[in-house]
Structure formats: structure tokens, C-alpha cells
Amino acid sequence: MRKWMLAVMPLAIGALTATAQVKKPATAKPAAKQTAGAATATIGRGKLLYKQYCMSCHQENGTGVPRMNPPLIKTEYVLGDKTRLIGILLNGLNEDVEIDGEYYSNPMPSQAALKDQEIADILSYVRNSFGNKASTVSAAEVTAVRATIK
Ligand code: HEC
């Protein structure tokens, strides 16, 4: 074997093992961890969007404002049927709402200008904040509801 080959071989082997090491963790990652990661990501984005689009009325901790803007804490609207919840954001809401003995009748403006992914992020955040615990909402679920009201 020539001298230069001996010099190059360790480098080539080094490169090969380096690629192998980089590839391993990605393929070995369990599916459950990836799902948990996706949930954390959508909830994290939703927190920022909530501050921008919902907080002025529903307040930072989802408490709302008595007799003006209803709370988002463990209400049937937030924790219940996702289709109805997504519909409230797309259509707005203008009906008499009663939560914990308080009545609300100010109209909520439509948030339909938000992208499907943004609505999914916000609702995933709301459903997993303020003491709420419920499944996340996907962009595909928002797209499906939007298709029924256009
Ligand atoms: C301009 C004020 C305003 C903004 C902004 C607003 N809402 Fe509302 N929201 C209301 C009012 C008022 C109602 C009650 C409507 C009614 O009585 O028909 C309501 C009702 C709701 C309800 C159903 C009732 C409940 O408390 O569970 C949900 C869920 C909700 N809003 C979520 C959101 C989310 C999420 C955002 C941000 C994307 C948002 N709202 C932005 C004022 C607002």
C-alpha cells in the first residue's frame, strides 16, 4: 500500500462513521416522542398567537372579563366538540352564552383571516392552558370545518 493511501484511509473511515452516527438518532426516535414534540410545538406557537389575537378580550389567563368576554377555563365550548370550537373562530359568535351563572351577549368577531395552522395552534394552546386538558387541534381539522362554511 502506498504511503498516501495510509494517510487518507483514517479520514475516509472517520467520515463514514460520522455519517452513521448522525443518522442513528433520527431513525431510532420512538413515534410517541415525535407526537409529544409536535404537540409541544403547536401549543408553543399558539401561546404567541393567543397573545396577539385573543388576549385583549379573554385576558392572559383565559379569565375573560365578567359580563363582557366569557372565560376560556374549562368551558363546554373549549373542551367539547372541536367542530363547534373551530366554527366559533371561523364564524365568530353572536348568541347568548351562559358560563358559571354569568351571561355574555357581546358579539365575538370572526377570526377567519387567520391561517388554518394558526387557528389550530391557538386552539391547541387554549385546550391545554388555564387548567384545560384536551387533545390538540390539527390544521387539517380546521381546513375540514372551513370547507363546510364557504
Ligand atoms: C373583541 C373581543 C374578542 C376577541 C378578540 C376574541 N373573543 Fe372569543 N369571545 C368574545 C365574546 C364577547 C364571546 C361571547 C360571544 C357571545 O356571547 O355570543 C366570545 C366567545 C368565545 C368562545 C366561546 C365561549 C367560551 O368562553 O368558551 C371561545 C371558545 C372563544 N371566544 C375563543 C376565542 C379565541 C381562541 C380567540 C382568539 C383567536 C378569541 N376568542 C378572540 C370576545 C372576543
CSV table of N, CA and C and ligand atoms in Angstrom, one decimal:
chain,number,residue,atom,x,y,z
A,1,MET,N,0.8,-1.2,0.0
A,1,MET,CA,0.0,0.0,0.0
A,1,MET,C,0.9,1.3,0.0
A,2,ARG,N,0.5,2.2,-0.8
A,2,ARG,CA,1.3,3.4,-0.9
A,2,ARG,C,1.1,4.3,0.3
A,3,LYS,N,2.1,5.2,0.5
A,3,LYS,CA,2.1,6.0,1.7
A,3,LYS,C,0.8,6.9,1.8
A,4,TRP,N,0.4,7.5,0.7
A,4,TRP,CA,-0.7,8.5,0.7
A,4,TRP,C,-2.0,7.8,1.0
A,5,MET,N,-2.1,6.5,0.6
A,5,MET,CA,-3.3,5.8,0.9
A,5,MET,C,-3.5,5.6,2.4
A,6,LEU,N,-2.4,5.2,3.1
A,6,LEU,CA,-2.4,5.0,4.5
A,6,LEU,C,-2.8,6.3,5.2
A,7,ALA,N,-2.4,7.4,4.6
A,7,ALA,CA,-2.7,8.7,5.3
A,7,ALA,C,-4.2,9.1,5.1
A,8,VAL,N,-4.8,8.7,3.9
A,8,VAL,CA,-6.2,9.1,3.6
A,8,VAL,C,-7.2,8.2,4.3
A,9,MET,N,-6.8,6.9,4.4
A,9,MET,CA,-7.8,5.9,4.9
A,9,MET,C,-8.5,6.2,6.2
A,10,PRO,N,-7.7,6.7,7.2
A,10,PRO,CA,-8.4,7.0,8.5
A,10,PRO,C,-9.4,8.1,8.3
A,11,LEU,N,-9.1,9.1,7.4
A,11,LEU,CA,-10.1,10.2,7.2
A,11,LEU,C,-11.4,9.6,6.6
A,12,ALA,N,-11.2,8.7,5.6
A,12,ALA,CA,-12.4,8.1,4.9
A,12,ALA,C,-13.2,7.4,5.9
A,13,ILE,N,-12.6,6.6,6.8
A,13,ILE,CA,-13.3,5.8,7.8
A,13,ILE,C,-14.0,6.7,8.8
A,14,GLY,N,-13.3,7.7,9.1
A,14,GLY,CA,-13.9,8.7,10.1
A,14,GLY,C,-15.1,9.3,9.5
A,15,ALA,N,-15.1,9.7,8.2
A,15,ALA,CA,-16.3,10.3,7.6
A,15,ALA,C,-17.4,9.4,7.6
A,16,LEU,N,-17.1,8.1,7.3
A,16,LEU,CA,-18.2,7.1,7.2
A,16,LEU,C,-18.9,6.9,8.6
A,17,THR,N,-18.1,6.8,9.6
A,17,THR,CA,-18.7,6.6,10.9
A,17,THR,C,-19.4,7.8,11.4
A,18,ALA,N,-18.9,9.0,11.0
A,18,ALA,CA,-19.6,10.2,11.4
A,18,ALA,C,-21.0,10.2,10.8
A,19,THR,N,-21.2,9.9,9.5
A,19,THR,CA,-22.5,9.9,8.9
A,19,THR,C,-23.4,8.9,9.6
A,20,ALA,N,-22.8,7.7,9.9
A,20,ALA,CA,-23.6,6.7,10.6
A,20,ALA,C,-24.1,7.2,11.9
A,21,GLN,N,-23.3,7.9,12.6
A,21,GLN,CA,-23.7,8.4,14.0
A,21,GLN,C,-24.8,9.5,13.8
A,22,VAL,N,-24.7,10.3,12.8
A,22,VAL,CA,-25.6,11.4,12.6
A,22,VAL,C,-27.0,10.8,12.3
A,23,LYS,N,-27.0,9.7,11.5
A,23,LYS,CA,-28.3,9.2,11.0
A,23,LYS,C,-29.0,8.4,12.1
A,24,LYS,N,-28.3,7.8,13.0
A,24,LYS,CA,-28.9,6.9,14.0
A,24,LYS,C,-30.1,7.5,14.8
A,25,PRO,N,-29.8,8.6,15.6
A,25,PRO,CA,-30.9,9.1,16.5
A,25,PRO,C,-32.2,9.4,15.7
A,26,ALA,N,-32.1,10.0,14.5
A,26,ALA,CA,-33.3,10.3,13.8
A,26,ALA,C,-34.2,9.1,13.5
A,27,THR,N,-33.6,8.0,13.1
A,27,THR,CA,-34.4,6.8,12.8
A,27,THR,C,-34.9,6.1,14.0
A,28,ALA,N,-34.1,6.2,15.1
A,28,ALA,CA,-34.3,5.4,16.3
A,28,ALA,C,-35.4,6.1,17.2
A,29,LYS,N,-35.7,7.4,16.9
A,29,LYS,CA,-36.7,8.1,17.7
A,29,LYS,C,-38.0,7.4,17.8
A,30,PRO,N,-38.5,7.1,19.0
A,30,PRO,CA,-39.9,6.5,19.1
A,30,PRO,C,-41.0,7.4,18.6
A,31,ALA,N,-42.0,6.8,18.0
A,31,ALA,CA,-43.1,7.6,17.5
A,31,ALA,C,-43.8,8.5,18.5
A,32,ALA,N,-43.9,7.9,19.7
A,32,ALA,CA,-44.6,8.7,20.8
A,32,ALA,C,-43.9,10.0,21.1
A,33,LYS,N,-42.6,9.9,21.1
A,33,LYS,CA,-41.8,11.1,21.4
A,33,LYS,C,-42.0,12.2,20.3
A,34,GLN,N,-42.1,11.7,19.1
A,34,GLN,CA,-42.3,12.7,18.0
A,34,GLN,C,-43.7,13.3,18.1
A,35,THR,N,-44.7,12.6,18.5
A,35,THR,CA,-46.1,13.2,18.7
A,35,THR,C,-46.1,14.2,19.8
A,36,ALA,N,-45.4,13.8,20.9
A,36,ALA,CA,-45.3,14.8,22.0
A,36,ALA,C,-44.6,16.0,21.6
A,37,GLY,N,-43.6,15.9,20.8
A,37,GLY,CA,-42.8,17.0,20.3
A,37,GLY,C,-43.7,17.9,19.4
A,38,ALA,N,-44.5,17.3,18.6
A,38,ALA,CA,-45.4,18.1,17.7
A,38,ALA,C,-46.4,18.9,18.5
A,39,ALA,N,-46.9,18.2,19.6
A,39,ALA,CA,-47.9,18.9,20.4
A,39,ALA,C,-47.3,20.1,21.2
A,40,THR,N,-46.1,19.9,21.7
A,40,THR,CA,-45.4,21.0,22.3
A,40,THR,C,-45.2,22.1,21.4
A,41,ALA,N,-44.8,21.8,20.1
A,41,ALA,CA,-44.6,22.9,19.2
A,41,ALA,C,-45.8,23.7,18.8
A,42,THR,N,-46.9,23.0,18.6
A,42,THR,CA,-48.2,23.7,18.2
A,42,THR,C,-48.7,24.5,19.4
A,43,ILE,N,-48.6,24.0,20.6
A,43,ILE,CA,-49.0,24.7,21.8
A,43,ILE,C,-48.1,26.0,22.0
A,44,GLY,N,-46.8,25.8,21.8
A,44,GLY,CA,-45.9,26.9,21.9
A,44,GLY,C,-46.2,28.1,20.9
A,45,ARG,N,-46.5,27.7,19.7
A,45,ARG,CA,-46.8,28.7,18.7
A,45,ARG,C,-48.1,29.4,19.0
A,46,GLY,N,-49.1,28.6,19.5
A,46,GLY,CA,-50.4,29.1,19.9
A,46,GLY,C,-50.3,30.1,21.0
A,47,LYS,N,-49.4,29.9,21.9
A,47,LYS,CA,-49.3,30.9,23.0
A,47,LYS,C,-49.0,32.3,22.5
A,48,LEU,N,-48.1,32.4,21.6
A,48,LEU,CA,-47.8,33.7,21.0
A,48,LEU,C,-49.0,34.3,20.2
A,49,LEU,N,-49.6,33.4,19.4
A,49,LEU,CA,-50.8,33.9,18.6
A,49,LEU,C,-51.9,34.3,19.5
A,50,TYR,N,-52.1,33.6,20.6
A,50,TYR,CA,-53.2,33.9,21.6
A,50,TYR,C,-53.0,35.3,22.1
A,51,LYS,N,-51.7,35.6,22.5
A,51,LYS,CA,-51.5,37.0,23.0
A,51,LYS,C,-51.8,38.0,22.0
A,52,GLN,N,-51.6,37.7,20.7
A,52,GLN,CA,-51.8,38.7,19.6
A,52,GLN,C,-53.3,38.8,19.3
A,53,TYR,N,-54.1,37.7,19.3
A,53,TYR,CA,-55.4,37.8,18.7
A,53,TYR,C,-56.6,37.6,19.7
A,54,CYS,N,-56.3,37.0,20.9
A,54,CYS,CA,-57.4,36.7,21.8
A,54,CYS,C,-57.3,37.4,23.2
A,55,MET,N,-56.0,37.7,23.6
A,55,MET,CA,-55.8,38.1,25.0
A,55,MET,C,-56.5,39.4,25.3
A,56,SER,N,-56.6,40.3,24.3
A,56,SER,CA,-57.3,41.6,24.6
A,56,SER,C,-58.7,41.4,25.2
A,57,CYS,N,-59.4,40.4,24.8
A,57,CYS,CA,-60.7,40.2,25.3
A,57,CYS,C,-60.8,39.1,26.3
A,58,HIS,N,-60.1,38.0,26.1
A,58,HIS,CA,-60.2,36.8,27.0
A,58,HIS,C,-59.1,36.9,28.1
A,59,GLN,N,-58.2,37.8,28.1
A,59,GLN,CA,-57.2,38.0,29.1
A,59,GLN,C,-56.1,36.9,29.1
A,60,GLU,N,-55.0,37.3,29.7
A,60,GLU,CA,-53.8,36.4,29.6
A,60,GLU,C,-54.0,35.0,30.1
A,61,ASN,N,-54.8,34.9,31.2
A,61,ASN,CA,-55.0,33.6,31.8
A,61,ASN,C,-56.4,33.0,31.5
A,62,GLY,N,-57.0,33.5,30.4
A,62,GLY,CA,-58.3,33.0,30.0
A,62,GLY,C,-59.4,33.3,30.9
A,63,THR,N,-59.3,34.2,31.8
A,63,THR,CA,-60.3,34.5,32.8
A,63,THR,C,-61.5,35.3,32.1
A,64,GLY,N,-61.2,36.0,31.0
A,64,GLY,CA,-62.3,36.8,30.4
A,64,GLY,C,-62.5,38.0,31.3
A,65,VAL,N,-63.6,38.7,30.9
A,65,VAL,CA,-64.0,39.9,31.7
A,65,VAL,C,-65.5,39.8,32.0
A,66,PRO,N,-65.8,39.7,33.3
A,66,PRO,CA,-67.2,39.5,33.7
A,66,PRO,C,-68.2,40.3,32.9
A,67,ARG,N,-69.3,39.6,32.5
A,67,ARG,CA,-70.4,40.1,31.7
A,67,ARG,C,-70.0,40.7,30.4
A,68,MET,N,-68.7,40.7,30.0
A,68,MET,CA,-68.3,41.2,28.7
A,68,MET,C,-67.8,40.1,27.8
A,69,ASN,N,-66.6,39.5,28.2
A,69,ASN,CA,-66.0,38.5,27.4
A,69,ASN,C,-65.9,37.2,28.3
A,70,PRO,N,-66.4,36.1,27.8
A,70,PRO,CA,-66.5,34.9,28.7
A,70,PRO,C,-65.1,34.3,28.9
A,71,PRO,N,-65.0,33.6,30.0
A,71,PRO,CA,-63.7,32.9,30.3
A,71,PRO,C,-63.5,31.7,29.4
A,72,LEU,N,-62.3,31.2,29.2
A,72,LEU,CA,-62.0,30.1,28.4
A,72,LEU,C,-61.5,28.9,29.3
A,73,ILE,N,-61.9,29.0,30.6
A,73,ILE,CA,-61.4,28.0,31.5
A,73,ILE,C,-62.5,26.9,31.7
A,74,LYS,N,-62.1,25.7,31.2
A,74,LYS,CA,-63.0,24.5,31.4
A,74,LYS,C,-64.4,24.7,30.9
A,75,THR,N,-64.6,25.6,29.9
A,75,THR,CA,-66.0,25.7,29.4
A,75,THR,C,-66.3,24.6,28.4
A,76,GLU,N,-67.6,24.3,28.3
A,76,GLU,CA,-68.0,23.3,27.4
A,76,GLU,C,-67.6,23.6,25.9
A,77,TYR,N,-67.6,24.9,25.6
A,77,TYR,CA,-67.2,25.3,24.2
A,77,TYR,C,-65.7,24.9,24.0
A,78,VAL,N,-64.8,25.2,25.0
A,78,VAL,CA,-63.4,25.0,24.8
A,78,VAL,C,-63.1,23.5,24.8
A,79,LEU,N,-63.7,22.7,25.8
A,79,LEU,CA,-63.3,21.3,25.9
A,79,LEU,C,-64.1,20.4,25.1
A,80,GLY,N,-65.3,20.9,24.6
A,80,GLY,CA,-66.2,20.0,23.9
A,80,GLY,C,-65.9,19.8,22.5
A,81,ASP,N,-66.9,19.6,21.7
A,81,ASP,CA,-66.8,19.3,20.2
A,81,ASP,C,-65.9,20.3,19.5
A,82,LYS,N,-64.9,19.7,18.9
A,82,LYS,CA,-63.9,20.5,18.2
A,82,LYS,C,-64.5,21.3,17.0
A,83,THR,N,-65.4,20.6,16.3
A,83,THR,CA,-66.0,21.3,15.1
A,83,THR,C,-66.7,22.6,15.5
A,84,ARG,N,-67.4,22.5,16.7
A,84,ARG,CA,-68.1,23.7,17.1
A,84,ARG,C,-67.1,24.8,17.5
A,85,LEU,N,-66.0,24.4,18.2
A,85,LEU,CA,-65.0,25.3,18.7
A,85,LEU,C,-64.3,26.0,17.5
A,86,ILE,N,-63.9,25.2,16.5
A,86,ILE,CA,-63.3,25.7,15.3
A,86,ILE,C,-64.3,26.7,14.6
A,87,GLY,N,-65.6,26.3,14.6
A,87,GLY,CA,-66.6,27.1,14.0
A,87,GLY,C,-66.7,28.5,14.6
A,88,ILE,N,-66.5,28.6,16.0
A,88,ILE,CA,-66.6,29.8,16.7
A,88,ILE,C,-65.5,30.8,16.2
A,89,LEU,N,-64.3,30.2,16.0
A,89,LEU,CA,-63.2,31.1,15.5
A,89,LEU,C,-63.4,31.5,14.0
A,90,LEU,N,-64.0,30.6,13.2
A,90,LEU,CA,-64.2,31.0,11.8
A,90,LEU,C,-65.3,31.9,11.6
A,91,ASN,N,-66.4,31.7,12.4
A,91,ASN,CA,-67.6,32.5,12.2
A,91,ASN,C,-67.8,33.6,13.1
A,92,GLY,N,-67.1,33.6,14.2
A,92,GLY,CA,-67.4,34.5,15.3
A,92,GLY,C,-68.6,33.9,16.1
A,93,LEU,N,-69.0,34.6,17.1
A,93,LEU,CA,-70.2,34.1,17.9
A,93,LEU,C,-71.1,35.2,18.3
A,94,ASN,N,-72.4,35.0,18.0
A,94,ASN,CA,-73.3,36.1,18.4
A,94,ASN,C,-74.6,35.4,19.0
A,95,GLU,N,-74.5,34.9,20.2
A,95,GLU,CA,-75.7,34.3,20.8
A,95,GLU,C,-75.5,34.5,22.3
A,96,ASP,N,-76.6,34.2,23.0
A,96,ASP,CA,-76.5,34.3,24.5
A,96,ASP,C,-75.7,33.2,25.0
A,97,VAL,N,-74.6,33.5,25.7
A,97,VAL,CA,-73.7,32.5,26.3
A,97,VAL,C,-73.8,32.6,27.8
A,98,GLU,N,-74.0,31.4,28.4
A,98,GLU,CA,-74.1,31.4,29.9
A,98,GLU,C,-72.9,30.5,30.4
A,99,ILE,N,-72.1,31.1,31.2
A,99,ILE,CA,-70.9,30.3,31.8
A,99,ILE,C,-70.8,30.6,33.3
A,100,ASP,N,-70.9,29.6,34.1
A,100,ASP,CA,-70.8,29.7,35.5
A,100,ASP,C,-71.8,30.8,36.1
A,101,GLY,N,-73.0,30.8,35.6
A,101,GLY,CA,-74.0,31.7,36.1
A,101,GLY,C,-73.9,33.2,35.6
A,102,GLU,N,-72.9,33.5,34.7
A,102,GLU,CA,-72.8,34.8,34.1
A,102,GLU,C,-73.3,34.7,32.7
A,103,TYR,N,-73.9,35.8,32.2
A,103,TYR,CA,-74.4,35.8,30.9
A,103,TYR,C,-73.5,36.8,30.0
A,104,TYR,N,-73.3,36.4,28.8
A,104,TYR,CA,-72.5,37.1,27.8
A,104,TYR,C,-73.3,37.3,26.5
A,105,SER,N,-73.3,38.5,26.0
A,105,SER,CA,-74.0,38.7,24.8
A,105,SER,C,-73.3,39.6,23.8
A,106,ASN,N,-72.2,40.1,24.2
A,106,ASN,CA,-71.4,40.9,23.2
A,106,ASN,C,-71.0,40.0,22.0
A,107,PRO,N,-71.0,40.4,20.8
A,107,PRO,CA,-70.6,39.5,19.7
A,107,PRO,C,-69.1,39.4,19.7
A,108,MET,N,-68.6,38.1,19.4
A,108,MET,CA,-67.2,37.9,19.1
A,108,MET,C,-66.9,38.0,17.6
A,109,PRO,N,-66.0,38.8,17.2
A,109,PRO,CA,-65.7,38.9,15.8
A,109,PRO,C,-65.0,37.7,15.2
A,110,SER,N,-65.3,37.4,13.9
A,110,SER,CA,-64.7,36.2,13.3
A,110,SER,C,-63.2,36.4,13.2
A,111,GLN,N,-62.5,35.2,13.3
A,111,GLN,CA,-61.1,35.2,13.2
A,111,GLN,C,-60.7,34.5,11.9
A,112,ALA,N,-61.5,34.5,10.9
A,112,ALA,CA,-61.3,33.7,9.7
A,112,ALA,C,-60.1,34.1,8.9
A,113,ALA,N,-59.6,35.3,9.2
A,113,ALA,CA,-58.5,35.8,8.4
A,113,ALA,C,-57.2,35.1,8.8
A,114,LEU,N,-57.2,34.4,10.0
A,114,LEU,CA,-56.1,33.6,10.4
A,114,LEU,C,-56.0,32.3,9.5
A,115,LYS,N,-54.7,31.9,9.4
A,115,LYS,CA,-54.5,30.6,8.6
A,115,LYS,C,-55.0,29.4,9.4
A,116,ASP,N,-55.3,28.3,8.7
A,116,ASP,CA,-55.7,27.1,9.3
A,116,ASP,C,-54.7,26.6,10.4
A,117,GLN,N,-53.4,26.7,10.1
A,117,GLN,CA,-52.4,26.3,11.0
A,117,GLN,C,-52.4,27.2,12.3
A,118,GLU,N,-52.7,28.5,12.1
A,118,GLU,CA,-52.7,29.4,13.2
A,118,GLU,C,-53.8,29.2,14.1
A,119,ILE,N,-55.0,28.9,13.5
A,119,ILE,CA,-56.2,28.6,14.3
A,119,ILE,C,-55.9,27.3,15.1
A,120,ALA,N,-55.3,26.3,14.4
A,120,ALA,CA,-55.0,25.0,15.1
A,120,ALA,C,-54.1,25.2,16.3
A,121,ASP,N,-53.1,26.1,16.1
A,121,ASP,CA,-52.1,26.4,17.1
A,121,ASP,C,-52.8,27.0,18.3
A,122,ILE,N,-53.6,28.1,18.0
A,122,ILE,CA,-54.3,28.8,19.1
A,122,ILE,C,-55.2,27.9,19.9
A,123,LEU,N,-56.0,27.1,19.2
A,123,LEU,CA,-56.9,26.2,19.9
A,123,LEU,C,-56.2,25.1,20.7
A,124,SER,N,-55.1,24.6,20.1
A,124,SER,CA,-54.3,23.6,20.8
A,124,SER,C,-53.7,24.2,22.1
A,125,TYR,N,-53.3,25.5,22.1
A,125,TYR,CA,-52.9,26.2,23.3
A,125,TYR,C,-54.0,26.3,24.3
A,126,VAL,N,-55.1,26.9,23.8
A,126,VAL,CA,-56.3,27.1,24.7
A,126,VAL,C,-56.7,25.8,25.4
A,127,ARG,N,-56.8,24.7,24.6
A,127,ARG,CA,-57.3,23.5,25.2
A,127,ARG,C,-56.3,22.8,26.1
A,128,ASN,N,-55.0,23.4,26.2
A,128,ASN,CA,-54.0,22.8,27.1
A,128,ASN,C,-53.4,23.9,28.0
A,129,SER,N,-54.2,24.9,28.3
A,129,SER,CA,-53.8,26.0,29.2
A,129,SER,C,-54.9,26.4,30.1
A,130,PHE,N,-54.7,27.2,31.1
A,130,PHE,CA,-55.7,27.8,32.0
A,130,PHE,C,-56.4,26.6,32.8
A,131,GLY,N,-55.7,25.5,33.0
A,131,GLY,CA,-56.3,24.4,33.6
A,131,GLY,C,-57.0,23.4,32.7
A,132,ASN,N,-57.0,23.8,31.4
A,132,ASN,CA,-57.7,22.9,30.5
A,132,ASN,C,-56.8,21.7,30.1
A,133,LYS,N,-57.4,20.6,29.8
A,133,LYS,CA,-56.6,19.4,29.3
A,133,LYS,C,-57.4,18.7,28.3
A,134,ALA,N,-57.1,18.9,27.0
A,134,ALA,CA,-57.8,18.2,25.9
A,134,ALA,C,-56.9,18.0,24.7
A,135,SER,N,-57.3,17.2,23.8
A,135,SER,CA,-56.5,16.9,22.6
A,135,SER,C,-56.2,18.2,21.8
A,136,THR,N,-55.1,18.1,21.1
A,136,THR,CA,-54.7,19.3,20.2
A,136,THR,C,-55.6,19.3,19.0
A,137,VAL,N,-55.6,20.4,18.3
A,137,VAL,CA,-56.3,20.6,17.1
A,137,VAL,C,-55.3,20.7,15.9
A,138,SER,N,-55.6,20.0,14.8
A,138,SER,CA,-54.7,20.0,13.7
A,138,SER,C,-55.2,21.0,12.6
A,139,ALA,N,-54.3,21.4,11.7
A,139,ALA,CA,-54.6,22.3,10.6
A,139,ALA,C,-55.7,21.6,9.7
A,140,ALA,N,-55.5,20.3,9.5
A,140,ALA,CA,-56.4,19.6,8.7
A,140,ALA,C,-57.9,19.6,9.2
A,141,GLU,N,-58.0,19.6,10.5
A,141,GLU,CA,-59.4,19.7,11.1
A,141,GLU,C,-60.0,21.0,10.9
A,142,VAL,N,-59.1,22.1,10.9
A,142,VAL,CA,-59.6,23.4,10.6
A,142,VAL,C,-60.0,23.5,9.2
A,143,THR,N,-59.2,23.0,8.3
A,143,THR,CA,-59.5,23.0,6.8
A,143,THR,C,-60.8,22.4,6.6
A,144,ALA,N,-61.1,21.2,7.2
A,144,ALA,CA,-62.3,20.5,7.0
A,144,ALA,C,-63.5,21.3,7.4
A,145,VAL,N,-63.4,22.0,8.5
A,145,VAL,CA,-64.6,22.8,9.0
A,145,VAL,C,-64.7,24.0,8.1
A,146,ARG,N,-63.6,24.6,7.7
A,146,ARG,CA,-63.7,25.8,6.8
A,146,ARG,C,-64.4,25.4,5.5
A,147,ALA,N,-64.2,24.2,5.0
A,147,ALA,CA,-64.8,23.8,3.7
A,147,ALA,C,-66.3,23.7,3.8
A,148,THR,N,-66.8,23.5,5.0
A,148,THR,CA,-68.3,23.3,5.2
A,148,THR,C,-69.0,24.6,5.3
A,149,ILE,N,-68.2,25.7,5.5
A,149,ILE,CA,-68.9,27.0,5.7
A,149,ILE,C,-68.7,28.0,4.6
A,150,LYS,N,-67.9,27.6,3.6
A,150,LYS,CA,-67.6,28.5,2.5
A,150,LYS,C,-68.7,28.5,1.4
B,1,HEC,C1,-63.2,41.5,20.6
B,1,HEC,C2,-63.2,40.6,21.7
B,1,HEC,C3,-62.8,39.2,21.4
B,1,HEC,C4,-61.7,38.6,20.7
B,1,HEC,C5,-60.6,39.3,20.1
B,1,HEC,C6,-61.9,37.2,20.8
B,1,HEC,N1,-63.0,36.8,21.5
B,1,HEC,FE1,-63.7,35.0,21.9
B,1,HEC,N2,-65.5,35.7,22.6
B,1,HEC,C7,-65.7,37.1,22.8
B,1,HEC,C8,-67.1,37.3,23.2
B,1,HEC,C9,-67.8,38.6,23.5
B,1,HEC,C10,-67.7,36.0,23.3
B,1,HEC,C11,-69.1,35.6,23.6
B,1,HEC,C12,-69.9,35.7,22.3
B,1,HEC,C13,-71.4,35.6,22.5
B,1,HEC,O1,-71.9,35.8,23.6
B,1,HEC,O2,-72.1,35.2,21.5
B,1,HEC,C14,-66.6,35.1,23.0
B,1,HEC,C15,-66.7,33.7,23.0
B,1,HEC,C16,-65.7,32.8,22.8
B,1,HEC,C17,-65.7,31.3,23.0
B,1,HEC,C18,-67.0,30.5,23.4
B,1,HEC,C19,-67.4,30.8,24.9
B,1,HEC,C20,-66.3,30.4,25.9
B,1,HEC,O3,-65.9,31.2,26.7
B,1,HEC,O4,-65.9,29.2,25.9
B,1,HEC,C21,-64.5,30.8,22.7
B,1,HEC,C22,-64.1,29.4,22.8
B,1,HEC,C23,-63.7,32.0,22.3
B,1,HEC,N3,-64.4,33.1,22.4
B,1,HEC,C24,-62.3,31.9,21.9
B,1,HEC,C25,-61.6,32.9,21.4
B,1,HEC,C26,-60.2,32.8,20.9
B,1,HEC,C27,-59.4,31.5,20.9
B,1,HEC,C28,-59.9,34.0,20.4
B,1,HEC,C29,-58.6,34.4,19.7
B,1,HEC,C30,-58.4,33.8,18.4
B,1,HEC,C31,-61.0,34.9,20.7
B,1,HEC,N4,-62.0,34.2,21.3
B,1,HEC,C32,-61.0,36.3,20.3
B,1,HEC,C33,-64.8,38.1,22.6
B,1,HEC,C34,-63.6,38.0,21.9
